[in-house]
GROMACS .gro file of N, CA and C in nm:
model
  177
    1MET      N    1   0.081  -0.108   0.004
    1MET     CA    2  -0.013  -0.002  -0.001
    1MET      C    3   0.084   0.112   0.001
    2ALA      N    4   0.034   0.227  -0.046
    2ALA     CA    5   0.103   0.359  -0.051
    2ALA      C    6   0.046   0.449   0.075
    3GLU      N    7   0.135   0.501   0.161
    3GLU     CA    8   0.082   0.598   0.246
    3GLU      C    9   0.084   0.743   0.189
    4LEU      N   10  -0.011   0.822   0.172
    4LEU     CA   11  -0.022   0.937   0.132
    4LEU      C   12  -0.001   1.072   0.199
    5GLY      N   13   0.063   1.170   0.149
    5GLY     CA   14   0.073   1.293   0.210
    5GLY      C   15  -0.043   1.361   0.260
    6ILE      N   16  -0.044   1.472   0.316
    6ILE     CA   17  -0.158   1.531   0.380
    6ILE      C   18  -0.208   1.636   0.269
    7GLY      N   19  -0.337   1.634   0.259
    7GLY     CA   20  -0.420   1.724   0.161
    7GLY      C   21  -0.464   1.648   0.053
    8ALA      N   22  -0.584   1.706  -0.010
    8ALA     CA   23  -0.632   1.634  -0.123
    8ALA      C   24  -0.540   1.614  -0.243
    9GLY      N   25  -0.541   1.507  -0.307
    9GLY     CA   26  -0.451   1.482  -0.430
    9GLY      C   27  -0.296   1.482  -0.376
   10ALA      N   28  -0.250   1.461  -0.256
   10ALA     CA   29  -0.130   1.446  -0.198
   10ALA      C   30  -0.061   1.332  -0.266
   11PRO      N   31   0.072   1.331  -0.310
   11PRO     CA   32   0.142   1.219  -0.352
   11PRO      C   33   0.159   1.112  -0.244
   12PRO      N   34   0.223   0.983  -0.283
   12PRO     CA   35   0.259   0.891  -0.196
   12PRO      C   36   0.399   0.942  -0.112
   13THR      N   37   0.395   0.926  -0.001
   13THR     CA   38   0.526   0.945   0.078
   13THR      C   39   0.580   0.822   0.123
   14GLU      N   40   0.539   0.714   0.130
   14GLU     CA   41   0.598   0.579   0.175
   14GLU      C   42   0.525   0.462   0.128
   15VAL      N   43   0.597   0.357   0.101
   15VAL     CA   44   0.532   0.232   0.049
   15VAL      C   45   0.546   0.130   0.176
   16HIS      N   46   0.441   0.058   0.199
   16HIS     CA   47   0.424  -0.040   0.297
   16HIS      C   48   0.380  -0.178   0.246
   17ALA      N   49   0.395  -0.282   0.311
   17ALA     CA   50   0.338  -0.398   0.282
   17ALA      C   51   0.190  -0.397   0.324
   18GLY      N   52   0.104  -0.476   0.280
   18GLY     CA   53  -0.034  -0.487   0.299
   18GLY      C   54  -0.083  -0.489   0.449
   19ASP      N   55   0.011  -0.566   0.518
   19ASP     CA   56  -0.038  -0.594   0.648
   19ASP      C   57   0.044  -0.514   0.755
   20CYS      N   58   0.110  -0.412   0.715
   20CYS     CA   59   0.206  -0.330   0.787
   20CYS      C   60   0.132  -0.261   0.907
   21TYR      N   61   0.180  -0.277   1.038
   21TYR     CA   62   0.130  -0.222   1.147
   21TYR      C   63   0.165  -0.057   1.150
   22ALA      N   64   0.278  -0.023   1.074
   22ALA     CA   65   0.317   0.117   1.095
   22ALA      C   66   0.273   0.207   0.997
   23ALA      N   67   0.161   0.156   0.894
   23ALA     CA   68   0.130   0.247   0.796
   23ALA      C   69   0.015   0.359   0.871
   24GLY      N   70   0.038   0.464   0.819
   24GLY     CA   71  -0.065   0.573   0.856
   24GLY      C   72  -0.209   0.552   0.816
   25LYS      N   73  -0.309   0.645   0.863
   25LYS     CA   74  -0.444   0.639   0.834
   25LYS      C   75  -0.458   0.684   0.685
   26ARG      N   76  -0.368   0.766   0.621
   26ARG     CA   77  -0.404   0.808   0.467
   26ARG      C   78  -0.310   0.711   0.384
   27ARG      N   79  -0.393   0.615   0.336
   27ARG     CA   80  -0.325   0.508   0.243
   27ARG      C   81  -0.432   0.473   0.129
   28ARG      N   82  -0.347   0.421   0.034
   28ARG     CA   83  -0.417   0.375  -0.093
   28ARG      C   84  -0.354   0.236  -0.108
   29VAL      N   85  -0.444   0.132  -0.168
   29VAL     CA   86  -0.409   0.014  -0.210
   29VAL      C   87  -0.346   0.021  -0.328
   30ILE      N   88  -0.226  -0.056  -0.349
   30ILE     CA   89  -0.159  -0.037  -0.486
   30ILE      C   90  -0.134  -0.178  -0.521
   31ASP      N   91  -0.100  -0.204  -0.644
   31ASP     CA   92  -0.060  -0.349  -0.677
   31ASP      C   93   0.113  -0.350  -0.683
   32ARG      N   94   0.165  -0.474  -0.693
   32ARG     CA   95   0.306  -0.496  -0.676
   32ARG      C   96   0.375  -0.408  -0.795
   33ASP      N   97   0.327  -0.395  -0.918
   33ASP     CA   98   0.400  -0.313  -1.010
   33ASP      C   99   0.409  -0.159  -0.976
   34GLN      N  100   0.278  -0.103  -0.929
   34GLN     CA  101   0.277   0.015  -0.875
   34GLN      C  102   0.364   0.042  -0.756
   35ALA      N  103   0.372  -0.043  -0.667
   35ALA     CA  104   0.484  -0.027  -0.564
   35ALA      C  105   0.627  -0.032  -0.615
   36ARG      N  106   0.659  -0.119  -0.702
   36ARG     CA  107   0.790  -0.120  -0.762
   36ARG      C  108   0.828   0.012  -0.826
   37ALA      N  109   0.720   0.074  -0.904
   37ALA     CA  110   0.735   0.200  -0.974
   37ALA      C  111   0.759   0.310  -0.879
   38LEU      N  112   0.693   0.296  -0.757
   38LEU     CA  113   0.702   0.413  -0.669
   38LEU      C  114   0.840   0.405  -0.592
   39LEU      N  115   0.892   0.283  -0.582
   39LEU     CA  116   1.010   0.260  -0.515
   39LEU      C  117   1.135   0.321  -0.610
   40SER      N  118   1.109   0.277  -0.731
   40SER     CA  119   1.212   0.327  -0.832
   40SER      C  120   1.219   0.450  -0.841
   41ASP      N  121   1.104   0.520  -0.826
   41ASP     CA  122   1.103   0.677  -0.837
   41ASP      C  123   1.163   0.743  -0.701
   42GLY      N  124   1.192   0.671  -0.614
   42GLY     CA  125   1.254   0.725  -0.484
   42GLY      C  126   1.165   0.753  -0.365
   43ILE      N  127   1.054   0.690  -0.375
   43ILE     CA  128   0.963   0.706  -0.271
   43ILE      C  129   1.006   0.603  -0.147
   44ARG      N  130   1.000   0.664  -0.031
   44ARG     CA  131   1.084   0.584   0.084
   44ARG      C  132   1.001   0.448   0.104
   45THR      N  133   1.060   0.352   0.148
   45THR     CA  134   1.020   0.221   0.198
   45THR      C  135   1.013   0.226   0.339
   46CYS      N  136   0.893   0.146   0.384
   46CYS     CA  137   0.885   0.150   0.535
   46CYS      C  138   0.998   0.067   0.606
   47THR      N  139   1.050   0.100   0.698
   47THR     CA  140   1.162   0.049   0.761
   47THR      C  141   1.120  -0.075   0.859
   48HIS      N  142   1.000  -0.081   0.885
   48HIS     CA  143   0.954  -0.192   0.975
   48HIS      C  144   0.896  -0.318   0.872
   49CYS      N  145   0.831  -0.290   0.770
   49CYS     CA  146   0.783  -0.411   0.689
   49CYS      C  147   0.865  -0.447   0.548
   50ARG      N  148   0.954  -0.359   0.542
   50ARG     CA  149   1.043  -0.356   0.420
   50ARG      C  150   0.984  -0.427   0.284
   51PRO      N  151   0.889  -0.351   0.240
   51PRO     CA  152   0.833  -0.404   0.104
   51PRO      C  153   0.936  -0.419  -0.005
   52ASP      N  154   1.030  -0.324  -0.002
   52ASP     CA  155   1.141  -0.347  -0.111
   52ASP      C  156   1.208  -0.487  -0.122
   53THR      N  157   1.234  -0.530   0.008
   53THR     CA  158   1.283  -0.675  -0.001
   53THR      C  159   1.189  -0.773  -0.054
   54ASN      N  160   1.050  -0.763  -0.012
   54ASN     CA  161   0.960  -0.873  -0.056
   54ASN      C  162   0.917  -0.868  -0.195
   55LEU      N  163   0.945  -0.725  -0.258
   55LEU     CA  164   0.924  -0.718  -0.397
   55LEU      C  165   1.051  -0.746  -0.477
   56GLY      N  166   1.161  -0.756  -0.439
   56GLY     CA  167   1.281  -0.771  -0.484
   56GLY      C  168   1.345  -0.658  -0.562
   57VAL      N  169   1.307  -0.537  -0.484
   57VAL     CA  170   1.373  -0.411  -0.530
   57VAL      C  171   1.469  -0.381  -0.424
   58LEU      N  172   1.611  -0.376  -0.446
   58LEU     CA  173   1.706  -0.351  -0.349
   58LEU      C  174   1.787  -0.240  -0.403
   59GLY      N  175   1.847  -0.161  -0.311
   59GLY     CA  176   1.919  -0.047  -0.349
   59GLY      C  177   1.859   0.081  -0.391
   0.00000   0.00000   0.00000
């Protein structure tokens, strides 16, 4: 899932695994390809659930 910034139409600020306990209340469900695209665009990955590791996106 993607955690969103504050305000209407705010861009994603962090990528989380679907079951992450650390995700905030402003979130949007995304698929694996969208998560990979966000991570490759430089969006932060959650340090608790590490979706980058699960998706095979490292570095």
